[in-house]
XYZ file of C-alpha atoms in Angstrom:
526
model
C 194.247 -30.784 194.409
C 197.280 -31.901 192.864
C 199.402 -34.291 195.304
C 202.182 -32.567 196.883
C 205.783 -33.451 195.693
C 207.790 -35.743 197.946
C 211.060 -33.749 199.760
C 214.039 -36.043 200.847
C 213.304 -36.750 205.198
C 216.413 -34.307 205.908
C 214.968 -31.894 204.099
C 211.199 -32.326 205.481
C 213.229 -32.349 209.283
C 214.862 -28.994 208.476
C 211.256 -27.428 206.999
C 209.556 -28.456 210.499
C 212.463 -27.100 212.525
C 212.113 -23.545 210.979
C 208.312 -23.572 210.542
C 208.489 -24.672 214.866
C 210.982 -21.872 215.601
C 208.689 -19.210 213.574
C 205.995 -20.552 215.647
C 207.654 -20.679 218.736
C 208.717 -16.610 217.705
C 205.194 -15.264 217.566
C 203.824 -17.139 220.567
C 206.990 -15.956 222.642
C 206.039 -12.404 221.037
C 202.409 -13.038 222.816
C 203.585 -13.716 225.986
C 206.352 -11.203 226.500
C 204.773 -8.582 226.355
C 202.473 -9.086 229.062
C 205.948 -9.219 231.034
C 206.324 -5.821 229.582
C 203.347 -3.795 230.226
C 204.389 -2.393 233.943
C 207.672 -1.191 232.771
C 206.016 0.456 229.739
C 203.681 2.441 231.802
C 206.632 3.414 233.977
C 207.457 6.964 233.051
C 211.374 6.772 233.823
C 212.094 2.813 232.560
C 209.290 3.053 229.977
C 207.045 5.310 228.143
C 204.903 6.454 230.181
C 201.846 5.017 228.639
C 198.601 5.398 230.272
C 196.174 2.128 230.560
C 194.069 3.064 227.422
C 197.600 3.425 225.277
C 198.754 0.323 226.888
C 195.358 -1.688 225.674
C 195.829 -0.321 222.216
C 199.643 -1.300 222.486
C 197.944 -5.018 223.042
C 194.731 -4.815 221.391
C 196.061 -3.375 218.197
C 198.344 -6.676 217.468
C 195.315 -9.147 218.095
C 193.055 -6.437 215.764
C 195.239 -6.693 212.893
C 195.837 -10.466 213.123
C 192.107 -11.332 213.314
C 191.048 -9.370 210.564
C 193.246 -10.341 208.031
C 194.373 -13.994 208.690
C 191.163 -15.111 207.129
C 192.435 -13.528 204.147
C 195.952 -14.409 204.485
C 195.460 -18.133 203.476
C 193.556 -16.968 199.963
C 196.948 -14.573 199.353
C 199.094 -18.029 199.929
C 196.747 -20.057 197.581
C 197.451 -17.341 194.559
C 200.834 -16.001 195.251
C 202.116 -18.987 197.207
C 202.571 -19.871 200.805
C 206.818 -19.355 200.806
C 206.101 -15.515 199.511
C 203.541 -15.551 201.241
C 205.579 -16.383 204.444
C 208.202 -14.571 203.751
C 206.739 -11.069 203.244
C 205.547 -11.730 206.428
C 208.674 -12.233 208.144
C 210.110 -9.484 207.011
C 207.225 -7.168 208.213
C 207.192 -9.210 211.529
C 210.710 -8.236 211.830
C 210.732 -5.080 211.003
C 208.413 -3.937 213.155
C 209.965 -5.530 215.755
C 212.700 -3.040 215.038
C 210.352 -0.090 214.899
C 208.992 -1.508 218.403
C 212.508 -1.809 219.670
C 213.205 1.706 219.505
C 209.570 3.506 219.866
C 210.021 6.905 221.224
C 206.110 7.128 222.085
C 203.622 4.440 222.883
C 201.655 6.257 219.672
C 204.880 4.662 217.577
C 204.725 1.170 219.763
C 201.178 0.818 219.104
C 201.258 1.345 215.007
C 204.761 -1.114 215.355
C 202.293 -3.501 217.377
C 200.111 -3.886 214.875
C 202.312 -4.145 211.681
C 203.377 -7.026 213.665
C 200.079 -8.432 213.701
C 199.745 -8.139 210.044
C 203.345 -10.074 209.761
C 201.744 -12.746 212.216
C 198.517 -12.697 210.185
C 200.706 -13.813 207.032
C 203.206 -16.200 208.484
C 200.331 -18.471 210.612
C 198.247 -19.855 207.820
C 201.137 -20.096 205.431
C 203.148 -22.171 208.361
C 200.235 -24.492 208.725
C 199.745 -24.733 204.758
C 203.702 -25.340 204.071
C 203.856 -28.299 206.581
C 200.387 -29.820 205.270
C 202.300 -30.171 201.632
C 205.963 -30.703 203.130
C 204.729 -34.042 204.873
C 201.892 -36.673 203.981
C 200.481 -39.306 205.979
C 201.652 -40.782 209.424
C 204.508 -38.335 208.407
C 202.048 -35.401 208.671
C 200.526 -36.468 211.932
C 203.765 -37.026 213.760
C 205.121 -33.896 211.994
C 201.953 -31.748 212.820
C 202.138 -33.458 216.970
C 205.594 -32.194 217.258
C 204.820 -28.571 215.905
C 201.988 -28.216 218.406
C 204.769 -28.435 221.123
C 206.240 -24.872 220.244
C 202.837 -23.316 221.400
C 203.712 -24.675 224.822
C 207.220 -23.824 224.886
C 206.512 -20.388 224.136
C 204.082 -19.518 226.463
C 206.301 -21.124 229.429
C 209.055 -19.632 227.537
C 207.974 -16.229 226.941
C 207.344 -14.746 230.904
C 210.658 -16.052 231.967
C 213.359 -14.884 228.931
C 211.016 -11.290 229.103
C 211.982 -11.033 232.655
C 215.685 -12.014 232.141
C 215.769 -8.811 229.091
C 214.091 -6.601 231.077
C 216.283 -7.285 234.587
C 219.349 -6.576 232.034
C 218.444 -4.255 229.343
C 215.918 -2.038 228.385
C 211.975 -2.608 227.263
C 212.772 -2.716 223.336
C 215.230 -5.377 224.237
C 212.292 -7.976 224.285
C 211.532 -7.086 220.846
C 214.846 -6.795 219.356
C 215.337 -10.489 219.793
C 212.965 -10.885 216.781
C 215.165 -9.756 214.121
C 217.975 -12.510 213.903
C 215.542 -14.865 214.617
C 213.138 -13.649 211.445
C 216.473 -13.228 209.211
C 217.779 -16.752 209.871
C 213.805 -18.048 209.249
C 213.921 -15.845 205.726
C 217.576 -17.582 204.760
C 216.385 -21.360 205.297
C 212.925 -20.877 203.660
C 214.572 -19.634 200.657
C 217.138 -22.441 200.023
C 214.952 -25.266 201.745
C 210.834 -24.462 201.136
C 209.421 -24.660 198.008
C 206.835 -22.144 197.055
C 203.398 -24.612 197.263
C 200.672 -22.819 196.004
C 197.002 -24.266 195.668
C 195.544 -24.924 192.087
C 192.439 -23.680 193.042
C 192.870 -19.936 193.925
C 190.376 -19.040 196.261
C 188.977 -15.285 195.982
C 190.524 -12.012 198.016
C 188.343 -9.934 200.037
C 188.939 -6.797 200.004
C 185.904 -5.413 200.971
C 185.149 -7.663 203.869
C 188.849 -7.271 205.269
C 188.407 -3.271 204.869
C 185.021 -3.508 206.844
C 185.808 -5.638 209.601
C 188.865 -3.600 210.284
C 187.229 -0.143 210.337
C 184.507 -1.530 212.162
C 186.156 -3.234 215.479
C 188.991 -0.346 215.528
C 186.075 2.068 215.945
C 184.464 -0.035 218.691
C 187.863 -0.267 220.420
C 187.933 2.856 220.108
C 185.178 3.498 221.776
C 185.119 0.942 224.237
C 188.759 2.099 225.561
C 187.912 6.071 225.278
C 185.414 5.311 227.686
C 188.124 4.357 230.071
C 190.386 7.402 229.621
C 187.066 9.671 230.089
C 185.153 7.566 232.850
C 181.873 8.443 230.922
C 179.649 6.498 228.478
C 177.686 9.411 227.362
C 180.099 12.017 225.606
C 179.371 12.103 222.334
C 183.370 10.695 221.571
C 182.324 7.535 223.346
C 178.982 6.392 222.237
C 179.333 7.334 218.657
C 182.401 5.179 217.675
C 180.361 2.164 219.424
C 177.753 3.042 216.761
C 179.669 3.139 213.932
C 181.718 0.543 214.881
C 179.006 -1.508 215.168
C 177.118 -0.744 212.365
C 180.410 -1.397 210.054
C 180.517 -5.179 211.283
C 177.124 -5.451 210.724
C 177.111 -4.368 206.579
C 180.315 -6.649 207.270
C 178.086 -9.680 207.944
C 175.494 -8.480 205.142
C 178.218 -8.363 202.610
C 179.894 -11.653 203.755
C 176.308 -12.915 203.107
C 176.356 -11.688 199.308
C 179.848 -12.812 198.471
C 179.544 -16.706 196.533
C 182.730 -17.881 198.411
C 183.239 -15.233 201.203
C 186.456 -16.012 203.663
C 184.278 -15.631 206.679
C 180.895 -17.112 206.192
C 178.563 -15.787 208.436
C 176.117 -18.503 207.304
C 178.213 -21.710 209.723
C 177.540 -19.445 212.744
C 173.665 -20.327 212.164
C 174.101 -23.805 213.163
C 173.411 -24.565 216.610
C 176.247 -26.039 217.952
C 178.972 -24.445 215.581
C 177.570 -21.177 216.228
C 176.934 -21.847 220.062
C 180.247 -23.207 220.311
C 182.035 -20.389 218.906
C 180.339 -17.980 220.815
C 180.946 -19.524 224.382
C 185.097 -19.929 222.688
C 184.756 -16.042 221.910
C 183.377 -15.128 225.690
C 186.144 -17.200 227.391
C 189.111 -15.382 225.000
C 186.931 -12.062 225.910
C 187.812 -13.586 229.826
C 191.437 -14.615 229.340
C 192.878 -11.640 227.346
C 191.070 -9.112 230.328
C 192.333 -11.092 233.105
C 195.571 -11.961 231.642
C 195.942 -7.671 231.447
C 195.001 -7.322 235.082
C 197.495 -10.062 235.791
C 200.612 -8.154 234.633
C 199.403 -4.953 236.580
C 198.840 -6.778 239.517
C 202.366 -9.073 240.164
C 204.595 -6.452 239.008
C 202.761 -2.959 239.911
C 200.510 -3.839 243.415
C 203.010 -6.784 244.866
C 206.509 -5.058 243.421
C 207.635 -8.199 241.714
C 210.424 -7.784 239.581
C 209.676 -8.660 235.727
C 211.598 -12.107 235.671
C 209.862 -13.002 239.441
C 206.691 -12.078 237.949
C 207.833 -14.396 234.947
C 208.223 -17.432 236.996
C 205.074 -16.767 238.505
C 202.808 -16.731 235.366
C 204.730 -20.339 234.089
C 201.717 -21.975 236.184
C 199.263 -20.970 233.733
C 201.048 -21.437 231.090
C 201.852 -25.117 232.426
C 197.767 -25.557 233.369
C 196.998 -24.989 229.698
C 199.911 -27.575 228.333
C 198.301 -30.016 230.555
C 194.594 -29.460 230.270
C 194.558 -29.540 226.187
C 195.191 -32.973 225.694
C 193.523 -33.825 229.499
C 190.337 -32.196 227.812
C 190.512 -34.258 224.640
C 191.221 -37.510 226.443
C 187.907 -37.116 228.987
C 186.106 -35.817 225.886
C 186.274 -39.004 223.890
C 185.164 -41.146 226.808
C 182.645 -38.705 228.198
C 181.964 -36.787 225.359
C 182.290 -33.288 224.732
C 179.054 -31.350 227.356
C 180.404 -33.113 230.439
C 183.756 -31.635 230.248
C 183.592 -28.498 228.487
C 180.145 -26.764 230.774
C 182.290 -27.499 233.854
C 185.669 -26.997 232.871
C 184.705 -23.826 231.534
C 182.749 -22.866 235.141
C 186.057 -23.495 236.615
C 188.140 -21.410 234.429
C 184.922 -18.139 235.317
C 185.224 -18.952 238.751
C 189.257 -18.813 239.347
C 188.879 -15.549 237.120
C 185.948 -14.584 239.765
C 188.901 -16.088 241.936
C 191.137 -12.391 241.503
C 188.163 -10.664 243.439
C 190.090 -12.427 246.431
C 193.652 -11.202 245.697
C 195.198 -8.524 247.642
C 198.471 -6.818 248.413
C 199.188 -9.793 250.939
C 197.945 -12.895 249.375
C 200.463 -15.680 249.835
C 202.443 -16.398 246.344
C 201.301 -19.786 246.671
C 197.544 -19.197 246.483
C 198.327 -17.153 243.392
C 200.299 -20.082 241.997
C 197.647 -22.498 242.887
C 194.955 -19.902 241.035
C 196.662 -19.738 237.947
C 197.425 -23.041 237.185
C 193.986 -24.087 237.775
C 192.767 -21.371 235.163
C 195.383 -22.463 232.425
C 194.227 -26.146 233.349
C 190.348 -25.192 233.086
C 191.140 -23.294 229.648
C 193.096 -25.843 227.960
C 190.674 -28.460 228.711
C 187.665 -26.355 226.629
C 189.495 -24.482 224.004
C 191.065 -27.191 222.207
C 188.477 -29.850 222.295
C 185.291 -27.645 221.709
C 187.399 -25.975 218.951
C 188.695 -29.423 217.191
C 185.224 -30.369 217.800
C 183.506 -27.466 215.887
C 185.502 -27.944 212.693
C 185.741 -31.558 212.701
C 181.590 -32.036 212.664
C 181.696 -28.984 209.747
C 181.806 -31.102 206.058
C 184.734 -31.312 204.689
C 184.737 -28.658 202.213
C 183.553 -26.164 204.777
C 186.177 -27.358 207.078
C 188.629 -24.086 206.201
C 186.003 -21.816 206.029
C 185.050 -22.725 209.376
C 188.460 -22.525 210.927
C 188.769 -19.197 209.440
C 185.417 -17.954 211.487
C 186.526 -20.081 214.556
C 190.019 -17.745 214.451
C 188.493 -14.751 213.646
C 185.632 -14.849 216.310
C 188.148 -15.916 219.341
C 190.418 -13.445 218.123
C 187.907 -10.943 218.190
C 186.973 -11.846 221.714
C 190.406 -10.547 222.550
C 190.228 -7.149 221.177
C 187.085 -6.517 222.785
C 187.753 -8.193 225.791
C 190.912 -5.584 226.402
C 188.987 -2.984 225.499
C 186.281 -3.157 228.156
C 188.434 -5.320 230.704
C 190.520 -2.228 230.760
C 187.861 0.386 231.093
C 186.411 -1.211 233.688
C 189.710 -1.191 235.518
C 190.531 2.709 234.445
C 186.867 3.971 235.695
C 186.652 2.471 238.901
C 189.950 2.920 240.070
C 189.795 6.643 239.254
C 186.491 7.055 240.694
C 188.214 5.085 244.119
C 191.630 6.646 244.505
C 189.332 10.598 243.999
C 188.803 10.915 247.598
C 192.174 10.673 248.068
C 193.340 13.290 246.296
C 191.699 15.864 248.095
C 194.290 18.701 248.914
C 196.710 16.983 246.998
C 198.136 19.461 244.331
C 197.172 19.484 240.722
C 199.463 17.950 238.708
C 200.434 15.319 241.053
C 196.370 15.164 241.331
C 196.496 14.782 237.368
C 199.631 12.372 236.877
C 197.722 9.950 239.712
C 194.244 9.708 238.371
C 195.798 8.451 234.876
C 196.724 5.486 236.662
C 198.229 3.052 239.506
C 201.258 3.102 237.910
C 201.875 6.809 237.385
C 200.510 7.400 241.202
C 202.979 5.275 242.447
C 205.396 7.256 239.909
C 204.540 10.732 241.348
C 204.261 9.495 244.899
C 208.035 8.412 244.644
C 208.610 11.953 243.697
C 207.262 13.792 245.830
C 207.741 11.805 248.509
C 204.120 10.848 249.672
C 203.927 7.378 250.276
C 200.683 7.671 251.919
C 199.532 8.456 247.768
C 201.089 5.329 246.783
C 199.287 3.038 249.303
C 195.786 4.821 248.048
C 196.955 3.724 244.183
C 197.619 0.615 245.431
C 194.441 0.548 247.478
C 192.315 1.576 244.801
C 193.662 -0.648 242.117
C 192.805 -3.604 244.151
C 189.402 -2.517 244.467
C 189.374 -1.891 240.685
C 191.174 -5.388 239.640
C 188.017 -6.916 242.152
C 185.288 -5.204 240.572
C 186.290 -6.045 237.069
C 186.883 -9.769 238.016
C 183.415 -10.009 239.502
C 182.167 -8.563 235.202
C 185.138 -11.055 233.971
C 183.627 -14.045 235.711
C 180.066 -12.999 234.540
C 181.010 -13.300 231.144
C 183.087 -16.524 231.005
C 179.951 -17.862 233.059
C 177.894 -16.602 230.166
C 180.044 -19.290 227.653
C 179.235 -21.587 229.734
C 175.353 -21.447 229.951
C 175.905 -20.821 225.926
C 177.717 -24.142 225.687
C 175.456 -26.028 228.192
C 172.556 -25.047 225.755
C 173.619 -25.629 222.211
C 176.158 -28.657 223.061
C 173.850 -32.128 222.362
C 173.535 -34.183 225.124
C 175.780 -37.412 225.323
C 172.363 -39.369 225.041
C 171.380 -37.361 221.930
C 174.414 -37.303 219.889
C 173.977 -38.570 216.730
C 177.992 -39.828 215.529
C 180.183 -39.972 217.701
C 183.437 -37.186 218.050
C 186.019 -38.971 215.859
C 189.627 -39.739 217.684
C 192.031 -37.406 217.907
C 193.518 -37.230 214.728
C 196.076 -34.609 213.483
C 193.675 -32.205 212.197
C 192.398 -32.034 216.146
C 195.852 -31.703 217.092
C 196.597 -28.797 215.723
C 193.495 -26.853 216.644
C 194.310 -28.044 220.445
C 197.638 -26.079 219.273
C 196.292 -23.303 218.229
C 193.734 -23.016 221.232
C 196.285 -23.633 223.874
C 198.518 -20.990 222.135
C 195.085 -18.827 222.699
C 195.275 -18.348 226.477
């Protein structure tokens, strides 16, 4: 690789402080919309949306930004990482537009994921533009202050969400996207050079167009099952099938290709495949929880968007804290001792929600949280920095490729059946409640708590509205108790293919920058 050329330190300050604010943009875009999800289920403030349109709404940004950021970075390498990263600014922001003003949650979900394929460009080609802008001590100091706008973001994003939505309307909290993206596109032209990688690494097509097909049919599938509440129609089962089948010529053809941009092959080794799987049970754990969390504080307890806002900065604090917390413990204790039980701890406070109720004190809540973001940060960013940094060298992008894809992937999946969980039982709790109710109030609240509550306010039954709210609890408790499981499950997955800190044979390496950024990137994760 030819050596990058050397920019004038104003220049290289005013690079980082755009490729930080495009950072800090997507991360906000992340977290906002969990502030968002109550009001867009609200049939007068919102859209009406139903839970399996409101997992799409989330699951179809994380779908389209897992399946083709492993490409992304082989696009950057032939066309160049500043057109690169600016085509995908200007999709990011205009789909923020076509968000902003989404007459249907059909238009906000196909807006939600052209954002994810604008995210999908701009991440790699952020990381690849500041690895040429800076070299050196430059690049580590450079790369430690860029990992801060992951954790200004996500205590960030709850809070400004709840100030738009107190004073304007839903599409307000994607609206703010559009200046921002404009003034990004203005400095990267005049300031960023357009790096590109002598070696062009090959496009994917085929892979990209398989893994796509393949999880939106088991999404599919997954969340039908929720607006149903049956696994046997034929509507259910059969996209599972396919869905599945797809990623599995996926993985056969990623085994065929010479140079594929996921390699199947690293997940064969114990502890980077064991590792990744335990990362992509946890994400599986977070994204669920994190969508119970928003119907919880602003549909069961009646917080207001910015109250709820102020309530989620505790995990978003715990996760700030428990990245470099993790790293620090793992390089005196090494990496088992603290991941296996951090990672407990984060199942258990998720296990924790079984406990919450319509008159749990806000400070138990606050206590909860933080404790999960703390748990999480401590295993994502060590067990991730530790995966690539034991891979070789030259398999070291490759394998940060599969690492994103797979955790990614956890979060589609775990929306999908966090929320179908949540839409079966509470439907199959709030029936008896219904009786002699009549039909379409009977129809409007078995779609969901927040529709109940809608019709109840209508029709003035408030005895209906304590039922939704009755049998939403019951729902967020069962689906915690199948949350925990699962997280558990990473954790008896890391216990086994994690060596022992009497069997390792080299030592983890200190934190250097390359571990800094994937503790970014995993504490942007939760």
């Amino acid at each position: 690789m030819t050596a990058p050329p050397t920019l004038p330190k104003s220049r290289q300050q005013l690079i980082l402080a755009v490729l930080m604010m495009c950072s800090l943009l997507i991360w906000l875009d992340n977290t906002v919309l969990s502030a968002t999800l109550e009001t867009l289920a609200d049939p007068v403030r919102g859209l009406g949306a139903d839970p399996g349109q409101l997992q799409w709404a989330t699951g179809s940004y994380t779908l389209a930004f897992a399946t083709l950021m492993f490409t992304a970075g082989a696009v950057g390498d032939r066309f160049g990482h500043r057109t690169v990263f600016s085509g995908g600014l200007v999709i990011f922001a205009g789909s923020s537009l076509w968000a902003a003003y989404a007459s249907d949650a059909g238009q906000l979900i196909a807006a939600r994921a052209a954002m994810g394929v604008g995210s999908a460009l701009i991440t790699p080609a952020t990381m690849a533009v500041l690895m040429w802008t800076f070299t050196g001590a430059a690049r580590a100091s450079a790369i430690a202050i860029f990992s801060t706008s992951a954790g200004v973001g996500m205590a960030a994003g709850p809070v400004l969400a709840g100030l738009l939505l107190d004073r304007f309307w839903w599409g307000s909290v994607f609206l703010i996207n559009v200046p921002v993206a404009v003034l990004a596109l203005a400095v990267l032209a005049v300031l960023v050079p357009n790096f590109r990688s002598p070696t062009r690494r090959p496009l994917d097509p085929a892979g990209m167009l398989l893994s796509i097909s393949g999880l939106v049919a088991l999404a599919y599938g997954l969340i039908r099952a929720g607006q149903v509440a049956a696994w046997s129609r034929a509507d259910v089962w059969a996209p599972i099938v396919v869905g599945l089948a797809l990623l599995a010529v996926f993985v056969v053809a990623e085994l065929r290709v010479k140079a594929p941009s996921f390699d199947p092959r690293l997940l064969a080794q114990r502890m980077f495949g064991g590792g990744n799987v335990a990362l992509g049970l946890l994400l599986f754990a977070v994204a669920a929880i994190t969508f119970y969390n928003a119907f919880y504080l602003q549909g069961a307890l009646g917080f207001s968007p910015m109250k709820a806002g102020l309530v989620n900065i505790a995990t978003a604090l715990g996760a700030v804290a428990g990245a470099p917390l993790g790293s620090r413990l793992t390089r005196r204790l090494s990496l088992r001792p603290v991941a296996v039980p951090a990672l407990t701890v984060a199942a258990l406070t998720m296990g924790g929600y079984g406990f919450l109720g319509l008159s749990t004190p806000l400070v138990g809540i606050e206590i909860l949280l933080f404790v999960q973001g703390l748990a999480v940060g401590m295993v994502i960013g060590p067990v991730t920095a530790a995966l690539v940094s034991n891979l070789p060298l030259e398999q070291a992008g490759a394998g940060s490729a599969v690492t994103n894809t797979v955790r990614q992937t956890g979060s589609v999946i775990g929306i999908a059946v966090g929320g179908t969980i949540l839409s079966i039982v509470y439907r199959r709790t709030i029936e008896p409640s219904l009786a002699g109710v009549p039909g379409p109030v009977r129809d409007q609240a078995r779609v969901s708590a927040e529709q109940a509550r809608h019709i109840a306010a209508v029709s003035n039954r408030p005895d209906l509205a304590r039922a939704a709210d009755d049998a939403f609890i019951h729902a967020m408790h069962v689906g915690a108790g199948w949350i925990a499981a699962i997280a558990l499950l990473g954790a008896v997955v890391l216990l086994i293919t994690l060596p022992a800190a009497g069997r390792k044979k080299d030592p983890l390496p200190e934190l250097d920058f390359d571990e800094e950024v994937l503790s970014a990137e995993a504490t942007r994760a939760t």
